[in-house]
Coordinates of C-alpha atoms and ligand atoms in Angstrom, one line a residue:
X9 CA 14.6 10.0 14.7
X10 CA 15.9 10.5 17.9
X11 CA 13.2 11.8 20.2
X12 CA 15.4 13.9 22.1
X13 CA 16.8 15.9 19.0
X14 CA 13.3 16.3 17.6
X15 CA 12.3 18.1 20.3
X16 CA 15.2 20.1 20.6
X17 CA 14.6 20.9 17.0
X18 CA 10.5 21.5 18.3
X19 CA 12.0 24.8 21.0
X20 CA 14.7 25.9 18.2
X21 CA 11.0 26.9 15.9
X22 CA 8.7 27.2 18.7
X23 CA 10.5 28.4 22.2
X24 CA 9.5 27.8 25.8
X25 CA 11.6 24.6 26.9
X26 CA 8.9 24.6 30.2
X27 CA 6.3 23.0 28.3
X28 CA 7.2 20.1 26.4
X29 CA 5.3 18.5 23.3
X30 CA 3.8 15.5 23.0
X31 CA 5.3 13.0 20.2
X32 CA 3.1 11.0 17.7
X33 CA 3.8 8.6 15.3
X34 CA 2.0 7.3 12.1
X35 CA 3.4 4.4 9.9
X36 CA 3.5 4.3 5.8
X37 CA 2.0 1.1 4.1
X38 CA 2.6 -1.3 1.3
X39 CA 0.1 -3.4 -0.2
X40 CA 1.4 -6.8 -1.0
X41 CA -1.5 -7.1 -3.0
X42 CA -5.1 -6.5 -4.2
X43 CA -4.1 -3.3 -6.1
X44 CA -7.3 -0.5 -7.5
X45 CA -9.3 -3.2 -5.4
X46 CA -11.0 -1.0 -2.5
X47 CA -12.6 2.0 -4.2
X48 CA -14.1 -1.1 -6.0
X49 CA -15.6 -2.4 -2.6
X50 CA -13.2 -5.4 -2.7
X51 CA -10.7 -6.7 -1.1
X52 CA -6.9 -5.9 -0.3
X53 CA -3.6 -6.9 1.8
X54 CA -1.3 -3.9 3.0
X55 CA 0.7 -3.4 6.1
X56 CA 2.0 -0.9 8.0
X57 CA 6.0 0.0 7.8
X58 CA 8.4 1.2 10.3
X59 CA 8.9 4.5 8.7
X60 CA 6.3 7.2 8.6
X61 CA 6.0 10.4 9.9
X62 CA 6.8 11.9 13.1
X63 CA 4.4 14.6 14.7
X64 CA 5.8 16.9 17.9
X65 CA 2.6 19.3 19.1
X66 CA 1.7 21.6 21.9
X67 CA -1.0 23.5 22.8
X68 CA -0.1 27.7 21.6
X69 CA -2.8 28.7 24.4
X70 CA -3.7 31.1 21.2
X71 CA -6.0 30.5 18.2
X72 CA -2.8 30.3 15.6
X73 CA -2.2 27.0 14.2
X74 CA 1.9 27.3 13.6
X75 CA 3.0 24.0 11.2
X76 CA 6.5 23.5 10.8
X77 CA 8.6 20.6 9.4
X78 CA 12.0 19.4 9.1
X79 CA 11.7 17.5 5.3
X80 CA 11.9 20.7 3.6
X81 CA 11.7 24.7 4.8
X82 CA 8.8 25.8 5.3
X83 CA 7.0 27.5 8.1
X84 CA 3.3 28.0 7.8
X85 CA 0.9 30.2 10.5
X86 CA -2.7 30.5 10.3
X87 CA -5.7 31.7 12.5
X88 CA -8.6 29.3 13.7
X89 CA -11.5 31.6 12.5
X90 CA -13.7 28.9 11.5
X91 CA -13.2 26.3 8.6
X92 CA -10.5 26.3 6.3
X93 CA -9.9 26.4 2.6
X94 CA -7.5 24.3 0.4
X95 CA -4.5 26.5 -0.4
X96 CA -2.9 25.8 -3.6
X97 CA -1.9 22.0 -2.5
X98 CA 0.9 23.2 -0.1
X99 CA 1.8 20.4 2.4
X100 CA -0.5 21.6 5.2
X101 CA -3.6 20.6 3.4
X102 CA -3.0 17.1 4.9
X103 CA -3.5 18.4 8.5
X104 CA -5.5 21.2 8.0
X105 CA -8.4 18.9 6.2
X106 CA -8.1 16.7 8.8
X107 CA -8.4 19.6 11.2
X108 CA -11.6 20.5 9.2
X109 CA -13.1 17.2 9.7
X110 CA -12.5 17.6 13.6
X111 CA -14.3 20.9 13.5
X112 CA -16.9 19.9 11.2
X113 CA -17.7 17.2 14.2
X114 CA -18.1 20.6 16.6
X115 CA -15.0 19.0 18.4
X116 CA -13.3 22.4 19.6
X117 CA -9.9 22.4 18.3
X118 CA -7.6 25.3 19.9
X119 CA -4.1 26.8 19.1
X120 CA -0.9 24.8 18.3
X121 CA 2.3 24.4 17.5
X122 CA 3.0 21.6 15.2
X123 CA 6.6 19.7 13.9
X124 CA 6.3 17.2 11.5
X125 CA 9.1 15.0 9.9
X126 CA 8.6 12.0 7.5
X127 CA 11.4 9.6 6.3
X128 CA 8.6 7.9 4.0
X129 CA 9.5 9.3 0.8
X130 CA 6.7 11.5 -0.7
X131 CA 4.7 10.5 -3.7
X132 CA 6.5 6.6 -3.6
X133 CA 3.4 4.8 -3.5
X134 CA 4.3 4.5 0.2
X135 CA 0.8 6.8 1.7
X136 CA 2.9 9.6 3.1
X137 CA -0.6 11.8 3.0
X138 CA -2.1 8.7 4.9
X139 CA 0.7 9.1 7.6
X140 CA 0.4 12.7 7.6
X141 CA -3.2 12.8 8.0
X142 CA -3.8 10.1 10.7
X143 CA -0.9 11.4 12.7
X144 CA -2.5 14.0 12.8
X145 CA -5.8 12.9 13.4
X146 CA -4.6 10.5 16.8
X147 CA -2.7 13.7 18.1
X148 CA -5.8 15.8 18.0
X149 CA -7.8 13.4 19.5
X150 CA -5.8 13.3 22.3
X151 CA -4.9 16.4 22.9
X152 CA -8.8 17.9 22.7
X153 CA -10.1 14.5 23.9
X154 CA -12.1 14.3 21.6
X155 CA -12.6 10.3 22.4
X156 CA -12.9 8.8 18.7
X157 CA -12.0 5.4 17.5
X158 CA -9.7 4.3 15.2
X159 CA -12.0 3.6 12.1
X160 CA -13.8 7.0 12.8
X161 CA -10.2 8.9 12.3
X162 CA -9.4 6.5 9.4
X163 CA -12.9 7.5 7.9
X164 CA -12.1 11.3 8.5
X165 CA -8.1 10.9 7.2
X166 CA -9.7 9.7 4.0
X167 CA -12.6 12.4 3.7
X168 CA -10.2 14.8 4.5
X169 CA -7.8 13.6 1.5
X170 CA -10.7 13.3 -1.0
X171 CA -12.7 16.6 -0.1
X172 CA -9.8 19.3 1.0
X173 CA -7.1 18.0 -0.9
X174 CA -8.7 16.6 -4.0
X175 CA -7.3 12.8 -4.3
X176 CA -10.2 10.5 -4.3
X177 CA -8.8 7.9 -3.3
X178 CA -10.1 4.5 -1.7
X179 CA -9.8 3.7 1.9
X180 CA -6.7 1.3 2.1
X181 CA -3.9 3.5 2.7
X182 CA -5.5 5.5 5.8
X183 CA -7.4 2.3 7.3
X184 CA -3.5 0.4 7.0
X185 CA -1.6 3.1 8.6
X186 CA -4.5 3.4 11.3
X187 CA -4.8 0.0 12.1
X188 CA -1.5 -1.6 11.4
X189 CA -0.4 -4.3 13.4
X190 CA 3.5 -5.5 13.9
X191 CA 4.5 -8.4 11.5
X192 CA 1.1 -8.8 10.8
X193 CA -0.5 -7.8 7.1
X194 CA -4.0 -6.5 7.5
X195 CA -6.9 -9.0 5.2
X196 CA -9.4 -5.6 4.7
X197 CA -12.6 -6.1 2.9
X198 CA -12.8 -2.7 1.9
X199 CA -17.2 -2.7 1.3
X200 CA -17.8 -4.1 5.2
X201 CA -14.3 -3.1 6.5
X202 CA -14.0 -6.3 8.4
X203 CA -10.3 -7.5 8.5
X204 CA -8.4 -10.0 10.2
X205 CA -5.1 -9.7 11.3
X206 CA -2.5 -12.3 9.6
X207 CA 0.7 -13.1 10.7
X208 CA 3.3 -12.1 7.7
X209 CA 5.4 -15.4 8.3
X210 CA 8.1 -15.1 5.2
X211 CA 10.8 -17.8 6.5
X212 CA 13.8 -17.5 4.7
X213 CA 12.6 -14.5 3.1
X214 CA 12.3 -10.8 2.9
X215 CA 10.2 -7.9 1.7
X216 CA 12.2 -5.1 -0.6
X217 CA 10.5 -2.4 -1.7
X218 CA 12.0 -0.6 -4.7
X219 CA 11.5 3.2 -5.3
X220 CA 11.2 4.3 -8.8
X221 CA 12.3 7.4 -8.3
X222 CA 10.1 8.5 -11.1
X223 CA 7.9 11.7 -10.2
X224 CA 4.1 10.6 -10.3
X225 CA 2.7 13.1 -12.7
X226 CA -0.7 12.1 -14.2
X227 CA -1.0 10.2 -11.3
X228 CA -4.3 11.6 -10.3
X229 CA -6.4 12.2 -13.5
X230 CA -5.3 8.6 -14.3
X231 CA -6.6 7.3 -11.5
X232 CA -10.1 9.4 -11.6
X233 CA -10.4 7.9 -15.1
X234 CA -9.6 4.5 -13.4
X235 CA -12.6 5.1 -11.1
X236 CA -14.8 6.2 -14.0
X237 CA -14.3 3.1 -16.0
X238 CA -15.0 1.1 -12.8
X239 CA -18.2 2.9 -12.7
X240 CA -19.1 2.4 -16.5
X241 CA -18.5 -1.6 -15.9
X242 CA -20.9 -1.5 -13.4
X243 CA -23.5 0.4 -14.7
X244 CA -23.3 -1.8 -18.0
X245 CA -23.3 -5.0 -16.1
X246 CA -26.6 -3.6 -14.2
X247 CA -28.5 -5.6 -17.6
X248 CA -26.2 -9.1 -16.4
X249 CA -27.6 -8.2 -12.2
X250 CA -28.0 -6.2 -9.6
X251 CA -24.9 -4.9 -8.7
X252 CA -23.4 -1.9 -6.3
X253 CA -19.8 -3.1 -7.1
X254 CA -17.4 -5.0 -9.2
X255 CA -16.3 -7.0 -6.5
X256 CA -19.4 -8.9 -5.9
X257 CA -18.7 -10.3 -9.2
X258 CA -16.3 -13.9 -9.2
X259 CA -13.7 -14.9 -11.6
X260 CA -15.6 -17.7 -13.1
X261 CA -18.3 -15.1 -14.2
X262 CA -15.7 -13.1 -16.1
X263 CA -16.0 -14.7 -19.6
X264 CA -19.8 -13.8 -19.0
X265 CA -19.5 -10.4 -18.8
X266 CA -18.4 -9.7 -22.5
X267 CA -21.5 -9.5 -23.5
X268 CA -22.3 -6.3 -21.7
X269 CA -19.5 -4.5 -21.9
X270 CA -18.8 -3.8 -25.4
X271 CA -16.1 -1.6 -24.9
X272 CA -13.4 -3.6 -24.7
X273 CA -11.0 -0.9 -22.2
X274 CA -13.9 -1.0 -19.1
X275 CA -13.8 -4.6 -19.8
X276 CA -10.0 -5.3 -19.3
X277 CA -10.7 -3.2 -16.2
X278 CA -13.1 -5.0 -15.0
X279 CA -11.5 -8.0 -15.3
X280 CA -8.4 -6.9 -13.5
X281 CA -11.2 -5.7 -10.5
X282 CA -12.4 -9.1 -10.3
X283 CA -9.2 -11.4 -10.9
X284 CA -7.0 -9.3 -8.3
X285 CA -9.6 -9.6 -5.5
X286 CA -9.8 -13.7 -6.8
X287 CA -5.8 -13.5 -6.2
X288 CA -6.1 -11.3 -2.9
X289 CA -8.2 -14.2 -0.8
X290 CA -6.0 -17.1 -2.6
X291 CA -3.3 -15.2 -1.0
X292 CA -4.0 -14.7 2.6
X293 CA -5.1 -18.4 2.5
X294 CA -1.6 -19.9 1.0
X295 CA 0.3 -17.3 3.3
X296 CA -1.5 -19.1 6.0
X297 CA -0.7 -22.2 4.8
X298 CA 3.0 -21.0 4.5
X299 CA 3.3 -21.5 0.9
X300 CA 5.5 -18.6 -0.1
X301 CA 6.4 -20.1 -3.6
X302 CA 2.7 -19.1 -4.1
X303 CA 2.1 -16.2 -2.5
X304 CA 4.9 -15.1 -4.8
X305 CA 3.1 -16.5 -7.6
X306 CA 0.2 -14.4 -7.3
X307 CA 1.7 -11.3 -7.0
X308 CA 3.7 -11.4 -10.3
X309 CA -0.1 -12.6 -11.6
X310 CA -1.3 -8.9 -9.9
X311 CA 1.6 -7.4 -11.6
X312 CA 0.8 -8.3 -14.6
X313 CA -2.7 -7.5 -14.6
X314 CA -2.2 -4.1 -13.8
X315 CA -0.1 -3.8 -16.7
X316 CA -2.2 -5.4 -19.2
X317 CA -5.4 -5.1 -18.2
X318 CA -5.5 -2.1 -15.7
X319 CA -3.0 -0.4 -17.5
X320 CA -1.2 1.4 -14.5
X321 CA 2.4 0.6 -14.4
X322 CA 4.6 2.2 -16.6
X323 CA 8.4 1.3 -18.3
X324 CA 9.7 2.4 -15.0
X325 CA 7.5 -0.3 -13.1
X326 CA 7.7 -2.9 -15.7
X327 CA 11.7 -2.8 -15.9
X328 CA 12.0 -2.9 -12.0
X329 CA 9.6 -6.0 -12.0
X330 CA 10.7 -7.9 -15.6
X331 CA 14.5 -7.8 -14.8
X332 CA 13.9 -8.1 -10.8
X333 CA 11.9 -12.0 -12.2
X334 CA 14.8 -12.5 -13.9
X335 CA 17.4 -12.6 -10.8
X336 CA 18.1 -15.7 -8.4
X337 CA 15.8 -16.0 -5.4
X338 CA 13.0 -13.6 -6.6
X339 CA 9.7 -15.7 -5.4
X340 CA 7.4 -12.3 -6.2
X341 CA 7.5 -8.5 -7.5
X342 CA 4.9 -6.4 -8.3
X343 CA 4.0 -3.0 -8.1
X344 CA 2.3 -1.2 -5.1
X345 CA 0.1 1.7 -4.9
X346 CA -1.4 4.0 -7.2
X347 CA 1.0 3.2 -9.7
X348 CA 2.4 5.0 -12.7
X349 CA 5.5 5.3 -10.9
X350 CA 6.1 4.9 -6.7
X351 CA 7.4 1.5 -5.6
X352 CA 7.6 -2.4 -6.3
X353 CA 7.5 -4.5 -3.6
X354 CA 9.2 -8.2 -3.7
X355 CA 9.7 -11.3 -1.8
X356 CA 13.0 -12.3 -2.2
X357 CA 14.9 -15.3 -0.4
X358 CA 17.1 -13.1 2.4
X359 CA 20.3 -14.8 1.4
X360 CA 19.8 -13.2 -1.9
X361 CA 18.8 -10.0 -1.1
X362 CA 21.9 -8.0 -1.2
X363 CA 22.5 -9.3 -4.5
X364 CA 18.6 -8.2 -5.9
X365 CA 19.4 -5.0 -5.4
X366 CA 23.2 -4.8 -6.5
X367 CA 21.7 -6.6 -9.6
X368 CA 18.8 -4.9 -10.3
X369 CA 20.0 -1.2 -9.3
X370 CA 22.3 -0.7 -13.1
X371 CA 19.9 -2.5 -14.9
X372 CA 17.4 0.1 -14.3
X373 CA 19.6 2.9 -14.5
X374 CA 20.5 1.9 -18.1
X375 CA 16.6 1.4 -19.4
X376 CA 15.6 4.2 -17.4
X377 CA 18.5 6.7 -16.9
X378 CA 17.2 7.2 -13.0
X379 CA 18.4 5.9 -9.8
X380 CA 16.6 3.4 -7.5
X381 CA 16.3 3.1 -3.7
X382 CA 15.8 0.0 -1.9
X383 CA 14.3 -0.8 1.8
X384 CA 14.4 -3.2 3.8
X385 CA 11.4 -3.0 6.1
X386 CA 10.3 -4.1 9.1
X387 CA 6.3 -4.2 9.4
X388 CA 5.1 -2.0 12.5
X389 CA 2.3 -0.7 14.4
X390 CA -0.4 1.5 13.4
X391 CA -1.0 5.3 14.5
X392 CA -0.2 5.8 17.9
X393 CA 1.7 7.8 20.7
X394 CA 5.1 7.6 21.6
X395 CA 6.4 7.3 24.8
Ligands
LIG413 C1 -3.8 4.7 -3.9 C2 -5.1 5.1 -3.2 C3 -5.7 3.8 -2.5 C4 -5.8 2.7 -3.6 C5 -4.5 2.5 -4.3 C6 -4.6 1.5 -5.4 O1 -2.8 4.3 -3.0 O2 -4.9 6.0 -2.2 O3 -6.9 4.1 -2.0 O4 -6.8 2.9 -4.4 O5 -4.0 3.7 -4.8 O6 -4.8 0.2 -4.9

C-alpha cells in the first residue's frame, strides 16, 4: 500500500488535510513449525511476513473512537465512556480489546480516528487478529506515550484476543508479529519466553505458503477441546510426576506414559505435544547447521502428527500437503496455524517453485472443488512505525 494513497483514502473518511495521521504497521506470521506447542508451555518457530496490516490514526480531539477500514465497508463510531463490551464479534473487537487492556492499565486513551487495511487474508492461519491487535497496540503507545515494551503489548494483544474476543489462544501468533525480525525466524520457548533470533538461511530454496481457501468453521471449539485434552494429559500424568506442562515431558518418556493415560485420544495428543517440541529444537539446530534436506524432514514429520495424532488438519490440508510431497523439489510441507483449514507452508527448491504451484493448484481443485492461493513471502520486521 502506497502510503500516499492511504492517507488520501484516511481525509476522504475523516476530513481535515491540516493534520496528518501517523502510519503503523504490523506483520502476519507463519510458523514453520512446533504447531498446538505454546498453550502447552513448549516450544515453537514462526516468523513474521511482509504482509500484515496497515494502521493510519489521529487524534479526534473528542472522546469518539471512529474505526474505519478499506478490506470491506464498514464504518464504526463509539464513545470512550469507560470500558467496553464485546459486540457480536464485529471486526473492531480486535482494537477495542486491546484498547480495553490500555485502559484497564489507567493509561488515558482519548479520541481517534482510525483506518485500517490488511492484505493478510482473514482466517488463513496467517494471525490477521495478531496484526490487528498489536498494530494497534504500538500506535496507542505512541500516540498516548504510554512507554510500554514490546512483550508487555504482546502480553496485552493476547489477553485482549482471549478475554474480549473469546479465542483462547496461546501466545505465538502476537509474540511473532511483535517481535519479528527480517530473514530471521523467532526460536520462542513459549513457558519462559526466551527466544533467540535465527537466521532463516534457505539457499537454493523458498518458502510458499498455500491458502486453503477453506472457511475455518469449528475452528474454535476444536481447538478449546484441543486445550482440554492437553489439560486431562496432564492431570493424569500428575501420578507418573510433578508436572505444570506437557512440555516438560521428552520423547524418550513417551512409551512411559501409557500407563496413565488410558484414554487412548488425550494420549495421541500428548504424544503429538511432546514429539513436535522434540522436532522444533532438532530444527533450529539443523537449520543452523544448514541442513535443509532435514529441516524439511521434520516438518512433513509435524505434518503428520497433527493429522494422526493431533487430529487438526482436514482433506483440505492433507491433499495440499500429500500431493505437494509428491512434486519435484518439495524438501517440506506442512500445515500452519490453528488448522482445520488456513495455510500450508513448504520449502521448495526456488527453481521449482513456479512449477509447485502450477502442479499443485488443479490437483486440489479436483479433490476439493476450491481454489488455492499461493505467496511468496519475504520474512519482515515486527510491529513498528512507518516512516
Ligand atoms: C493459533 C493460536 C496460537 C497457536 C496455534 C497452533 O494460531 O492463535 O496460539 O496455538 O493456533 O499452534
Amino acid at each position: 500500500m502506497d502510503k500516499k494513497e492511504f492517507s488520501d483514502k484516511f481525509y476522504e473518511k475523516f476530513g481535515n488535510r491540516n493534520e496528518e495521521p501517523v502510519l503503523f504497521f504490523s506483520p502476519g506470521r507463519v510458523n514453520l513449525i512446533g504447531e498446538h506447542t505454546d498453550y502447552n508451555g513448549g516450544f515453537v518457530f514462526p516468523c513474521a511476513l511482509n504482509y500484515g496490516t496497515y494502521l493510519s490514526v489521529r487524534k479526534n480531539n473528542s472522546n469518539k473512537l471512529r474505526f474505519s477500514t478499506l478490506n470491506f465497508k464498514s464504518d464504526e463510531e463509539t464513545d470512550i465512556k469507560g470500558l467496553f463490551i464485546n459486540n457480536s464479534r464485529k471486526w473492531i473487537n480486535y482494537p477495542l480489546g486491546v484498547i480495553n487492556e490500555f485502559l484497564k492499565k489507567g493509561i488515558k486513551i482519548g479520541g481517534m480516528d482510525l483506518l485500517y487495511f490488511g492484505d493478510v487474508p482473514n482466517g488463513a492461519g496467517l494471525s490477521s487478529s495478531a496484526s490487528i491487535e498489536m498494530v494497534t497496540a504500538v500506535a496507542l503507545n505512541e500516540l498516548f506515550s504510554a512507554g510500554l515494551n514490546t512483550l508487555e503489548m504482546v502480553k496485552m494483544s493476547q489477553k485482549a484476543e482471549n478475554e474480549f474476543v473469546g479465542m483462547n489462544c496461546g501466545i505465538m501468533d502476537q509474540f511473532a508479529v511483535g517481535f519479528g525480525k527480517k530473514d530471521h525466524a523467532i526460536f520462542l520457548n513459549c513457558d519462559t519466553l526466551a527466544f533467540e533470533n535465527v537466521p532463516l538461511v534457505l539457499n537454493d530454496c523458498s518458502l510458499i505458503i498455500t491458502n486453503t481457501n477453506k472457511r475455518r468453521g469449528l475452528t474454535d471449539s476444536k481447538y478449546n477441546e484441543r486445550r482440554a485434552e492437553c489439560d486431562k494429559a496432564v492431570e493424569l500424568l500428575q501420578a507418573y510426576k510433578t508436572i505444570r506442562n506437557l512440555s516438560e515431558l521428552t520423547t524418550m518418556e513417551i512409551p512411559l506414559l501409557e500407563k496413565y493415560i488410558m484414554d487412548p485420544v488425550v494420549m495421541q495428543r500428548a504424544k503429538h505435544v511432546i514429539s513436535e517440541n522434540g522436532r522444533v529444537q532438532e530444527a533450529v539446530k539443523v537449520l543452523k547447521e544448514n541442513n535443509i534436506i532435514r529441516f524439511g524432514e521434520l516438518m512433513n514429520e509435524s505434518h503428520d502428527s497433527l493429522k494422526d495424532d493431533y487430529e487438526v488438519t482436514g482433506d483440505e490440508l492433507d491433499t495440499l500437503v500429500y500431493e505437494g510431497r509428491k512434486l519435484p523439489g518439495v524438501l517440506g510441507t506442512r500445515m500452519t496455524g490453528a488448522g482445520f483449514g488456513g495455510c500450508t507452508v513448504s520449502i521448495v527448491k526456488t527453481k521449482y517453485s513456479e512449477n509447485f504451484m502450477k502442479e499443485l493448484a488443479p490437483v486440489y481443485t479436483k479433490k476439493t472443488g476450491l481454489v488455492p492461493d499461493f505467496y511468496l513471502p519475504e520474512i519482515g520486521n515486527g510491529a513498528r512505525r512507518l516512516e
